[in-house]
mmCIF file of N, CA and C and ligand atoms in Angstrom:
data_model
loop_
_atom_site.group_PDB
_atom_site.id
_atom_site.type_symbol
_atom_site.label_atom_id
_atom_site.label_comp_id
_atom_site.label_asym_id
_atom_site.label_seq_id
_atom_site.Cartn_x
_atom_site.Cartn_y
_atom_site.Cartn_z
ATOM 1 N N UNK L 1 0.848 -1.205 0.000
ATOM 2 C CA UNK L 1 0.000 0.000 0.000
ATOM 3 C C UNK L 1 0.875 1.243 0.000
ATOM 4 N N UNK L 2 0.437 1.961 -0.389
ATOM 5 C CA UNK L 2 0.999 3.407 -0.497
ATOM 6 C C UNK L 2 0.790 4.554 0.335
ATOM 7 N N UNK L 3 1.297 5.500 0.642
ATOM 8 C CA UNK L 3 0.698 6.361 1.495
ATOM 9 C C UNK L 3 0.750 7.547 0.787
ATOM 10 N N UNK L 4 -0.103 7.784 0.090
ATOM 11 C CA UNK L 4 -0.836 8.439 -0.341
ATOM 12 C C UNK L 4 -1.581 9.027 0.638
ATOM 13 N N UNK L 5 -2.602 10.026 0.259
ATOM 14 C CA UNK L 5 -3.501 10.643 0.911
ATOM 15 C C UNK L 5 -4.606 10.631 0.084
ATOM 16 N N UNK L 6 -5.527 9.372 0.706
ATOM 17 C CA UNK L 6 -6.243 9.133 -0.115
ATOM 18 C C UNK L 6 -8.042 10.003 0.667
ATOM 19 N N UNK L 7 -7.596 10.362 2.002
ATOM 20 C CA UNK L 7 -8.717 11.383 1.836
ATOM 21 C C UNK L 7 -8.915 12.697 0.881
ATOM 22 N N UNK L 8 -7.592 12.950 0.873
ATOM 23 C CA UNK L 8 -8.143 14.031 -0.414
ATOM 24 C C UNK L 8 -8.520 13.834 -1.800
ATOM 25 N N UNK L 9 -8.097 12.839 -1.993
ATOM 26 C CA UNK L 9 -8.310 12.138 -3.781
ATOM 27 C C UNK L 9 -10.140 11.597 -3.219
ATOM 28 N N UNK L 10 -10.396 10.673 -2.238
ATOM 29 C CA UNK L 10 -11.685 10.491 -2.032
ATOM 30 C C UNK L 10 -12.707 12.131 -1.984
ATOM 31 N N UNK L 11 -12.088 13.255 -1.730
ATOM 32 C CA UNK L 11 -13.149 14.621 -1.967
ATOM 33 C C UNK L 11 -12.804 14.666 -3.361
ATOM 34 N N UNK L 12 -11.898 14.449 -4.034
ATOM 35 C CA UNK L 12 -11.722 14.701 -5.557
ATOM 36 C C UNK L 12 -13.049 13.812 -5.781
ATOM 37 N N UNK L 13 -13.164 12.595 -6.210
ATOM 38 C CA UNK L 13 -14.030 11.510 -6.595
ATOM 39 C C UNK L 13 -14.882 12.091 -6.343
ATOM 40 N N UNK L 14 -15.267 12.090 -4.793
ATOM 41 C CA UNK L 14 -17.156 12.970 -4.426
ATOM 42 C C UNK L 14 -17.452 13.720 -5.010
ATOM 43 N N UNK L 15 -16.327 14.997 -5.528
ATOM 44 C CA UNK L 15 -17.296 16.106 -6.391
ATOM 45 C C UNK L 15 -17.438 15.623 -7.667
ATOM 46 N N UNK L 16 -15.955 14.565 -8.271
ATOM 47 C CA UNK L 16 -16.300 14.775 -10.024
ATOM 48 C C UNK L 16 -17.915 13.502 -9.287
ATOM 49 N N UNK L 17 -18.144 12.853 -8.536
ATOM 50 C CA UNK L 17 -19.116 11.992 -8.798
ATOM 51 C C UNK L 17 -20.284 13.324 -8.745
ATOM 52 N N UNK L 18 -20.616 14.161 -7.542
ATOM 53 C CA UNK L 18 -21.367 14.636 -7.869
ATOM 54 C C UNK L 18 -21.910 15.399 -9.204
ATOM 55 N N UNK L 19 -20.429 15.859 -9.431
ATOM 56 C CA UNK L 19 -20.947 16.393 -11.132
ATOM 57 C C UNK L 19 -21.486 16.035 -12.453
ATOM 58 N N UNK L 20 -20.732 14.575 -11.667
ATOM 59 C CA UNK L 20 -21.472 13.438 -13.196
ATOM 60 C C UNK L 20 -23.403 13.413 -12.581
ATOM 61 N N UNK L 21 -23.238 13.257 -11.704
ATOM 62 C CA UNK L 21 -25.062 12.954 -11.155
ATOM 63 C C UNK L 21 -25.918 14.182 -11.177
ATOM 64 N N UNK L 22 -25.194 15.513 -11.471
ATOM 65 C CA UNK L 22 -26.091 16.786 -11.469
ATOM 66 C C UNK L 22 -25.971 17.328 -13.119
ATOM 67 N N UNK L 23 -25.351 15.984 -13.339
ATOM 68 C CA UNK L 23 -25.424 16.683 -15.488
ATOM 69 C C UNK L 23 -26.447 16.565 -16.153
ATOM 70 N N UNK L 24 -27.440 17.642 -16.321
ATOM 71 C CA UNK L 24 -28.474 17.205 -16.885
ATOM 72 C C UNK L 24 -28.672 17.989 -18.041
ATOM 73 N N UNK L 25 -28.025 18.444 -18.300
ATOM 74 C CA UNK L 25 -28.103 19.372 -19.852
ATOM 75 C C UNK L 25 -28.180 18.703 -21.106
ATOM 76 N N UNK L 26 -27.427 17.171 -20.673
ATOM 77 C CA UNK L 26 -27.503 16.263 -22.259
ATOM 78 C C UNK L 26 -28.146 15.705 -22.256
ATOM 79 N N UNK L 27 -29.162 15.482 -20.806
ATOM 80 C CA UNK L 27 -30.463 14.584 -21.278
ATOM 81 C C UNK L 27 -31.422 15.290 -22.198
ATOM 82 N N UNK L 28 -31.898 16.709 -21.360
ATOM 83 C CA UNK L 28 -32.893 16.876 -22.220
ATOM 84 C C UNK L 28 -32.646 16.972 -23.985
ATOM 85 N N UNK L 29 -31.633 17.239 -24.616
ATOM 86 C CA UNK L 29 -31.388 16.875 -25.733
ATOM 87 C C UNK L 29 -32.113 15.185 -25.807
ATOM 88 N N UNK L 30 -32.043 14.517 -25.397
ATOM 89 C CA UNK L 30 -32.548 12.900 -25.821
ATOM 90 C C UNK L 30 -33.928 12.851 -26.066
ATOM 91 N N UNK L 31 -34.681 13.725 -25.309
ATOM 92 C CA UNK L 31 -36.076 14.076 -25.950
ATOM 93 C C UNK L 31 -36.789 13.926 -26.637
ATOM 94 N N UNK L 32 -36.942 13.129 -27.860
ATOM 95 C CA UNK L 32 -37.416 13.398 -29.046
ATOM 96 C C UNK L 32 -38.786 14.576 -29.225
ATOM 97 N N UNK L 33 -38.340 15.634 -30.256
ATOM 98 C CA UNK L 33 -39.455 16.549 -30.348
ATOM 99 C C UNK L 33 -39.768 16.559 -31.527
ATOM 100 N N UNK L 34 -41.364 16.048 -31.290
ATOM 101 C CA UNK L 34 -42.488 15.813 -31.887
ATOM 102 C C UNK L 34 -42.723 16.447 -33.266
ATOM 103 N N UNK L 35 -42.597 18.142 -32.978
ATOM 104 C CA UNK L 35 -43.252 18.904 -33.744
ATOM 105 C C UNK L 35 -42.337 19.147 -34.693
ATOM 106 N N UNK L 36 -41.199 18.563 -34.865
ATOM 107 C CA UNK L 36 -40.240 19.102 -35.596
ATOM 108 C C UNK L 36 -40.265 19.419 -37.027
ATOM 109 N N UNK L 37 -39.765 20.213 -38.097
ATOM 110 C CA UNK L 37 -39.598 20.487 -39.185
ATOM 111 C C UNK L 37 -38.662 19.644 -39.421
ATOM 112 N N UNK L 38 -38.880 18.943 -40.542
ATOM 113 C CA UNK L 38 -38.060 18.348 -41.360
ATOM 114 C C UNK L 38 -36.513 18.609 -41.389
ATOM 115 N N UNK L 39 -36.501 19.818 -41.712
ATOM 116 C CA UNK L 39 -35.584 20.976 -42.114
ATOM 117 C C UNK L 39 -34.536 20.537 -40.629
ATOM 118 N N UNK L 40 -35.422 20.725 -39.634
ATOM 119 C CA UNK L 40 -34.195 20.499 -38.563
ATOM 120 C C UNK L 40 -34.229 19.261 -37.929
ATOM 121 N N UNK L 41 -34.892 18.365 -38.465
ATOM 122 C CA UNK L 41 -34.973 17.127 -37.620
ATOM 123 C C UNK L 41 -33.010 16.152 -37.630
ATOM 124 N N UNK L 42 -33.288 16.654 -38.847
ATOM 125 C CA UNK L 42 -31.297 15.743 -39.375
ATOM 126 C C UNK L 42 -30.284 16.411 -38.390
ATOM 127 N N UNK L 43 -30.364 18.009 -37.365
ATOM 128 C CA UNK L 43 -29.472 18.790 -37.077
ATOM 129 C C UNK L 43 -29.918 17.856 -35.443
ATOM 130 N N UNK L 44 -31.125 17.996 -35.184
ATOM 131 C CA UNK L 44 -32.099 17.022 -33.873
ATOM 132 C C UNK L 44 -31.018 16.028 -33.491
ATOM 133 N N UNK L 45 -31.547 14.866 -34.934
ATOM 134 C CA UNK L 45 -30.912 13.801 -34.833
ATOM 135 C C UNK L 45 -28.856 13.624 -34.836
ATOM 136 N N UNK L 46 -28.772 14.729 -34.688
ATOM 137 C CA UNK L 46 -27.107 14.519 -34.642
ATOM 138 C C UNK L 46 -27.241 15.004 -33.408
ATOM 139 N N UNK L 47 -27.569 15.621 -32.901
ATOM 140 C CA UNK L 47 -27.460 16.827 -31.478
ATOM 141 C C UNK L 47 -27.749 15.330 -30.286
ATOM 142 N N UNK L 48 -28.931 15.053 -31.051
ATOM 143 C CA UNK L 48 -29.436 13.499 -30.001
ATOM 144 C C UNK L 48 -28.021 12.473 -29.691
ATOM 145 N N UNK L 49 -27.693 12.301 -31.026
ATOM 146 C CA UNK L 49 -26.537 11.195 -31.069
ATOM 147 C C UNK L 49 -25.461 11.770 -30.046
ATOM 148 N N UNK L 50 -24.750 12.540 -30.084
ATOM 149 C CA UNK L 50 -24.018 13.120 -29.421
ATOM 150 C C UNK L 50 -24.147 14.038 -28.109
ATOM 151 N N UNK L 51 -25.327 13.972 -27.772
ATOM 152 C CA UNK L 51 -26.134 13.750 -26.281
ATOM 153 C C UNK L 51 -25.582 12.473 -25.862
ATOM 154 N N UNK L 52 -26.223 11.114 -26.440
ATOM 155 C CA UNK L 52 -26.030 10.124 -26.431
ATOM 156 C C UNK L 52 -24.588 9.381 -25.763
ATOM 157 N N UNK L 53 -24.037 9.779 -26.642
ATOM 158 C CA UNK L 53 -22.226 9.439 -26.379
ATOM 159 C C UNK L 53 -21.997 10.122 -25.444
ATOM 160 N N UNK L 54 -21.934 11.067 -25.239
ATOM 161 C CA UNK L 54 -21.685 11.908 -23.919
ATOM 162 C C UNK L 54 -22.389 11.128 -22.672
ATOM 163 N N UNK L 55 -23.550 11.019 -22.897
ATOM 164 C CA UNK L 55 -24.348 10.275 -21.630
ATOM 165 C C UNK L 55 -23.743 9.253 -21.562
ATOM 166 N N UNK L 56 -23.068 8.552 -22.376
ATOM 167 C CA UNK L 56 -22.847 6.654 -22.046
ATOM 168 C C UNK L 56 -21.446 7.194 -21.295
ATOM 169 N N UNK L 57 -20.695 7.760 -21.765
ATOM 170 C CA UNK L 57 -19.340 8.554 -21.629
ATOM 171 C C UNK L 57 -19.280 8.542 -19.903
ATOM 172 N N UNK L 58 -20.139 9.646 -19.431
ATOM 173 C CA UNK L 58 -20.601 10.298 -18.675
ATOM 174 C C UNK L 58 -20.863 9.056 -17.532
ATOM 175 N N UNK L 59 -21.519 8.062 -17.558
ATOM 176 C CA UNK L 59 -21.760 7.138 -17.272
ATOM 177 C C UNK L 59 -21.028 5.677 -16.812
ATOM 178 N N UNK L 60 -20.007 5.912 -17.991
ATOM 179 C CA UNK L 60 -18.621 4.929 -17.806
ATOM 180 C C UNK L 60 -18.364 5.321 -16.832
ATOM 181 N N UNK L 61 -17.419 7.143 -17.246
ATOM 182 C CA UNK L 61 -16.735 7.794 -16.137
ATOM 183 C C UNK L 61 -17.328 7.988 -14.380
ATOM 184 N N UNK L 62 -18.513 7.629 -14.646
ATOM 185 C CA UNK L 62 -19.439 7.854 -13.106
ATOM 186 C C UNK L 62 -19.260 6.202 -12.626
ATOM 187 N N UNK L 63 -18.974 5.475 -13.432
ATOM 188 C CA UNK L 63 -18.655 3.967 -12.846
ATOM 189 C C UNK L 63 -17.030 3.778 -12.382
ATOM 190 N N UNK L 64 -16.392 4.548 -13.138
ATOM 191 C CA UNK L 64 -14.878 3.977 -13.089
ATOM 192 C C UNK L 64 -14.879 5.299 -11.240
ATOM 193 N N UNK L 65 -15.269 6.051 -11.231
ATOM 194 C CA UNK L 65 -15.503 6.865 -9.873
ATOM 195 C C UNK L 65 -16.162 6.367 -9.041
ATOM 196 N N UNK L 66 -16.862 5.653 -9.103
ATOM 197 C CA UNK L 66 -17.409 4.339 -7.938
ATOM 198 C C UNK L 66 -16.565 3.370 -7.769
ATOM 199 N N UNK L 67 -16.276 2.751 -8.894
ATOM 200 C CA UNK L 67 -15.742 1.665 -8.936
ATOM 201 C C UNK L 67 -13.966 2.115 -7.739
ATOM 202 N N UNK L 68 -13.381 3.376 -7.669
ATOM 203 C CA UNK L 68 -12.528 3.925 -7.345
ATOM 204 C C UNK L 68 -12.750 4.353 -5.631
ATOM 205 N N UNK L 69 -13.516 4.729 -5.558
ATOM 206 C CA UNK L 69 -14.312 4.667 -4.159
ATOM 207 C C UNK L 69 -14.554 3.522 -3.387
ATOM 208 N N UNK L 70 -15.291 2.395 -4.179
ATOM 209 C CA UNK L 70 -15.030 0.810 -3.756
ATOM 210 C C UNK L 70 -13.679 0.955 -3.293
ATOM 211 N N UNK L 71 -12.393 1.070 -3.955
ATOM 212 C CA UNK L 71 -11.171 0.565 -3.570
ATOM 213 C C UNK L 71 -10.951 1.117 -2.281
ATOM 214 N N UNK L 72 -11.225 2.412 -2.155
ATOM 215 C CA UNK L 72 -10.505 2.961 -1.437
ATOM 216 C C UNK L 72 -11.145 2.725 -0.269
ATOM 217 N N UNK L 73 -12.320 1.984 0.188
ATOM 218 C CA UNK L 73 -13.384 1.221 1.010
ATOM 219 C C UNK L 73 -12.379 -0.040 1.520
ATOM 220 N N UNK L 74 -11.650 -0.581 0.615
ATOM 221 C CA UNK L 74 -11.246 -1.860 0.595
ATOM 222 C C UNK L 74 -9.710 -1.468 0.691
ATOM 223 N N UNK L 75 -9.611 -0.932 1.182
ATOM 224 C CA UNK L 75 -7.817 -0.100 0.910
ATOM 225 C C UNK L 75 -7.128 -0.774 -0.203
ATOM 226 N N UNK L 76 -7.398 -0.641 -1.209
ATOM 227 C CA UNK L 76 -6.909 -0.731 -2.112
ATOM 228 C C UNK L 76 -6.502 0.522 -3.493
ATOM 229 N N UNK L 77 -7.072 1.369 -2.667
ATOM 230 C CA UNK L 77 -6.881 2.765 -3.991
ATOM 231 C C UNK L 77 -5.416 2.681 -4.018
ATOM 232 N N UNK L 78 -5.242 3.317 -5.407
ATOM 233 C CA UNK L 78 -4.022 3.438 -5.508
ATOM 234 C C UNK L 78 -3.150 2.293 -6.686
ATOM 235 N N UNK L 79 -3.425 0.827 -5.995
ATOM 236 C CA UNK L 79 -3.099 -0.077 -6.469
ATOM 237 C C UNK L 79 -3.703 -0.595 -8.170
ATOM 238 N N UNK L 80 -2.971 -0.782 -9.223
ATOM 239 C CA UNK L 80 -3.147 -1.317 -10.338
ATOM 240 C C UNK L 80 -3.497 -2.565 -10.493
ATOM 241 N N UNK L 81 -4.950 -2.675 -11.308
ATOM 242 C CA UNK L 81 -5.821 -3.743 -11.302
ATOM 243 C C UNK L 81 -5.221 -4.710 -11.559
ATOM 244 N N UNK L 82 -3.866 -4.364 -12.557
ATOM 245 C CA UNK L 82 -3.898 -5.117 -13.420
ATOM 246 C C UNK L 82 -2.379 -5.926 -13.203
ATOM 247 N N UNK L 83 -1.412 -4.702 -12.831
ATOM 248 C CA UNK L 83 0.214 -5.835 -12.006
ATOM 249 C C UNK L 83 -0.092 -5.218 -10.302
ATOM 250 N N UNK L 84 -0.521 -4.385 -10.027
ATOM 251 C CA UNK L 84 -0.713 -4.613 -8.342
ATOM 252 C C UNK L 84 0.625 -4.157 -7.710
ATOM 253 N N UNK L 85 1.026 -3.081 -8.897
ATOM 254 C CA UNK L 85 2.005 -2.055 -8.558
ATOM 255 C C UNK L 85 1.320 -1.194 -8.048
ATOM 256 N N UNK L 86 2.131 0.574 -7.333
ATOM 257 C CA UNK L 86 1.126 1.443 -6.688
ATOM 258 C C UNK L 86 1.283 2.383 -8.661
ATOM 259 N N UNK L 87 0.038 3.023 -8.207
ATOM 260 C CA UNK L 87 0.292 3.881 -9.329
ATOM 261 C C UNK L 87 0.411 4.983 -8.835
ATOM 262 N N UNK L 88 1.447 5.939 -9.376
ATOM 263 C CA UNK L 88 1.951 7.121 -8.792
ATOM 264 C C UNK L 88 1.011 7.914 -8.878
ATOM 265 N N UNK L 89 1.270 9.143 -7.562
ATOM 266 C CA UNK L 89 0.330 9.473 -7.067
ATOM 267 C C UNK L 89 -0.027 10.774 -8.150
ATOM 268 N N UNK L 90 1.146 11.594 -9.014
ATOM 269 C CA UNK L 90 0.977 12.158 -10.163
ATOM 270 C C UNK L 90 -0.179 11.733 -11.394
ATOM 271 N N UNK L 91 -0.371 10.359 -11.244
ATOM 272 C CA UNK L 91 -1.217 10.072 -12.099
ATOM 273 C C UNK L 91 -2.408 10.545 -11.502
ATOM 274 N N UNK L 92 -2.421 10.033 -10.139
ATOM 275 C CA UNK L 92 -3.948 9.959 -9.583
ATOM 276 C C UNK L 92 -4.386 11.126 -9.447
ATOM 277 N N UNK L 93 -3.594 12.267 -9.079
ATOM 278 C CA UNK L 93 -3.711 13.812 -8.999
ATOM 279 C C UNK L 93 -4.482 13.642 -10.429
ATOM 280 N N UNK L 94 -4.075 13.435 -11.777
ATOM 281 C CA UNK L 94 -4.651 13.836 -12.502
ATOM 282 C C UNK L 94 -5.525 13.051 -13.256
ATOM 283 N N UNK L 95 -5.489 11.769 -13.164
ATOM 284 C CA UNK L 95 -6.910 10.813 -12.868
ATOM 285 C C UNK L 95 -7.271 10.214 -11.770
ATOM 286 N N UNK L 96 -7.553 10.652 -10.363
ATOM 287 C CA UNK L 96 -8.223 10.276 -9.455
ATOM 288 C C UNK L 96 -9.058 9.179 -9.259
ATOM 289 N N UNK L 97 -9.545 8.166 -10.747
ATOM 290 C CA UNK L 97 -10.478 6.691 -10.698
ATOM 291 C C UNK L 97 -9.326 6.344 -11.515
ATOM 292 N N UNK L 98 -8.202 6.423 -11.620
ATOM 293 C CA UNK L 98 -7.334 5.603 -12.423
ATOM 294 C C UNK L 98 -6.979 4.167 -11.812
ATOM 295 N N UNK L 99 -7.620 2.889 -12.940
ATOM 296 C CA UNK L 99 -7.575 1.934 -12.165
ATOM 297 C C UNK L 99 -6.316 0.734 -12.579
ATOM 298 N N UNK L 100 -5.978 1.978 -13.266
ATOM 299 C CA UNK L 100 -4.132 0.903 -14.021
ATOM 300 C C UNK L 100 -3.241 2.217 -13.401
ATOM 301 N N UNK L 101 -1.830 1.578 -13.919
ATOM 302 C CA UNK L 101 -0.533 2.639 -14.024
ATOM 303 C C UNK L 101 -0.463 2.478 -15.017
ATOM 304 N N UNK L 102 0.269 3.538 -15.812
ATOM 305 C CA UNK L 102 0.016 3.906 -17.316
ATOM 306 C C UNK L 102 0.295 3.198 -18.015
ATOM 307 N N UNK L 103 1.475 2.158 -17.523
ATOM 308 C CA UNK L 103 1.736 0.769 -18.875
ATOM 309 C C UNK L 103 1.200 -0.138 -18.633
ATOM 310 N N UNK L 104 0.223 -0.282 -17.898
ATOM 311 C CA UNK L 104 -1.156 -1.208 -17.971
ATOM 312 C C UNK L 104 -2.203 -0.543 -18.798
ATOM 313 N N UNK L 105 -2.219 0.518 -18.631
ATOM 314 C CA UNK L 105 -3.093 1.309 -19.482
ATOM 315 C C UNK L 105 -3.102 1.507 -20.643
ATOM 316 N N UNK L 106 -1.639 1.431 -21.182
ATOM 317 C CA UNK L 106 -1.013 1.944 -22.275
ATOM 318 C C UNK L 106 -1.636 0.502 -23.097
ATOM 319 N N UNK L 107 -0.962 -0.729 -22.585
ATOM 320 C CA UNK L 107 -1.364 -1.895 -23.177
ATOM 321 C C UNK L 107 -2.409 -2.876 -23.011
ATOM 322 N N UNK L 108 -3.922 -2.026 -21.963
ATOM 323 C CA UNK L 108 -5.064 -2.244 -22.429
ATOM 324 C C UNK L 108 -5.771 -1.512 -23.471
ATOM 325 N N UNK L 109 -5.300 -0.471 -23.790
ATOM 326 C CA UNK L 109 -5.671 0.610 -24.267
ATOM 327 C C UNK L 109 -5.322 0.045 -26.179
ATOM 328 N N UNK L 110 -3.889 -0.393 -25.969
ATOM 329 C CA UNK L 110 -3.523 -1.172 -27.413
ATOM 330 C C UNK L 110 -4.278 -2.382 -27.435
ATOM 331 N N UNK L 111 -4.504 -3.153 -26.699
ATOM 332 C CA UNK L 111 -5.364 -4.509 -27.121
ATOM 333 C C UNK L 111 -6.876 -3.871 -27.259
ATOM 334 N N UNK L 112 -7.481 -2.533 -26.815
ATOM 335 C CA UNK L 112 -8.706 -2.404 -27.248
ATOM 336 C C UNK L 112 -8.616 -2.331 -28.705
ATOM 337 N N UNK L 113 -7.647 -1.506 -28.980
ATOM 338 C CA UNK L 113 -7.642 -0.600 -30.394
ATOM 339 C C UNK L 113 -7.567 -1.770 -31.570
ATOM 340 N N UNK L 114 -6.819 -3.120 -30.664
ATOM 341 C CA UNK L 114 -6.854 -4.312 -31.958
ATOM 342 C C UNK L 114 -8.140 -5.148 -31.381
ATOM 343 N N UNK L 115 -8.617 -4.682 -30.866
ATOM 344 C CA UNK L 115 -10.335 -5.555 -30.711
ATOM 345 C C UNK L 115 -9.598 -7.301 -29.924
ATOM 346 N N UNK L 116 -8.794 -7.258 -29.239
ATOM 347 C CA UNK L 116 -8.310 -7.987 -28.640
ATOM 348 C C UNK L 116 -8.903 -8.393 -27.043
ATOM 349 N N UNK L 117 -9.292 -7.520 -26.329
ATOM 350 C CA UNK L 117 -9.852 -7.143 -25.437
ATOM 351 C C UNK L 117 -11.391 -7.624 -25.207
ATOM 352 N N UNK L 118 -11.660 -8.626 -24.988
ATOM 353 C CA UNK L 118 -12.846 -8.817 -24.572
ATOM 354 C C UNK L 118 -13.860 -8.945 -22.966
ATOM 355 N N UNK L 119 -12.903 -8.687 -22.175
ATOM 356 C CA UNK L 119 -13.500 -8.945 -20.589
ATOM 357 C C UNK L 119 -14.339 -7.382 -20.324
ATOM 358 N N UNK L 120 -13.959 -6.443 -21.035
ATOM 359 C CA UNK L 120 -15.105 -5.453 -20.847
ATOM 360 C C UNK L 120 -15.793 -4.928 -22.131
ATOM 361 N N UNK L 121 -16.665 -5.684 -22.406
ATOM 362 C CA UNK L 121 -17.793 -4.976 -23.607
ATOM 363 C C UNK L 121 -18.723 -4.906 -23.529
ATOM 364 N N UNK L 122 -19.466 -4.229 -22.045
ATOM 365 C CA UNK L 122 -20.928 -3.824 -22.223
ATOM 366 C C UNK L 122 -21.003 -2.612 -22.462
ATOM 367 N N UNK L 123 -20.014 -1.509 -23.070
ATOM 368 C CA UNK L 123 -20.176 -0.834 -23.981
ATOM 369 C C UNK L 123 -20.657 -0.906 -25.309
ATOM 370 N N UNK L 124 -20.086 -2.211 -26.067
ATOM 371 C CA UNK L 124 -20.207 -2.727 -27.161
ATOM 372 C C UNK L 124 -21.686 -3.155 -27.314
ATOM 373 N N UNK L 125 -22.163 -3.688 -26.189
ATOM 374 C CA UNK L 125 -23.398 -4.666 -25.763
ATOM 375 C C UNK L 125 -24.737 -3.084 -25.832
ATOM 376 N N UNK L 126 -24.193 -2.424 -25.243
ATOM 377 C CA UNK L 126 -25.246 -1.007 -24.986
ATOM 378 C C UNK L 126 -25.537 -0.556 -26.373
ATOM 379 N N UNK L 127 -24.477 -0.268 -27.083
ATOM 380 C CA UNK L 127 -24.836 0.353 -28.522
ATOM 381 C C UNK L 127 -25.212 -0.217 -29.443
ATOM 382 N N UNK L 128 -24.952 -2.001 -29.323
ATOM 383 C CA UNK L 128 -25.333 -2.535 -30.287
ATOM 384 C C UNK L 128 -27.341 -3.020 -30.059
ATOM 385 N N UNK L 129 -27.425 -2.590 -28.754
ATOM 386 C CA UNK L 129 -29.141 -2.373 -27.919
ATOM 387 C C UNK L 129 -29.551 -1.417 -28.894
ATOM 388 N N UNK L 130 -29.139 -0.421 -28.574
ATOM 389 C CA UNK L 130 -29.493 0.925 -29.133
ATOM 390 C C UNK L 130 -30.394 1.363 -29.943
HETATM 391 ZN ZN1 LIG R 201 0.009 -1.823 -13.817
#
């Protein structure tokens, strides 16, 4: 374990969590409106889509901030999911739910990009709902 100061990174988490839970500006975009003109329904339907992504976005990021809070419940913040090294605390300053160190990250991040990666795809699973 690290000694870190993980009460202050836990007030980091609380607010970005609160901010993810008080975002409500991209819902009402999801709306569908009724009365629309033709003319702007195609500008609608992009504005929607990209509501959309933002919300799932929005949503990840409000999980990987729980999911980060769990740890730190379980004294485990800090620690990389993935070799169970500490991850420096520079990272966490500037991702606070960071749940790798960066060359875990680096090379989940490359096995997503080659579709290699299959233990997390209910992203994949959500959009292909959609
Ligand atoms: Zn690691």
């Amino acid at each position: 374990m690290t000694n870190i100061d993980v009460d202050s990174f836990r007030q980091l988490l609380e607010a970005k969590k609160n901010e993810l839970l008080s975002g409500t500006s991209d819902r009402d975009e999801i709306l569908i409106q009724n009365a629309a003109e033709d003319f702007d329904r195609l500008q609608q339907q992009l504005n929607r889509e990209v509501a959309i992504r933002n919300l799932d976005r929005e949503s990840k990021l409000l999980k990987e901030v729980q999911a980060a809070m769990t740890r730190m419940d379980e004294d485990a913040f800090g620690v990389c999911l993935r070799c169970e090294e500490s991850i420096p605390e520079k990272r966490l300053k500037a991702l606070p739910w960071a749940a790798y160190c960066v060359s875990c990250q680096e090379t989940i991040d490359r096995q997503r990009a080659a579709g290699e990666v299959v233990e997390d795809d209910s992203e994949a699973f959500e959009l292909a709902a959609a």
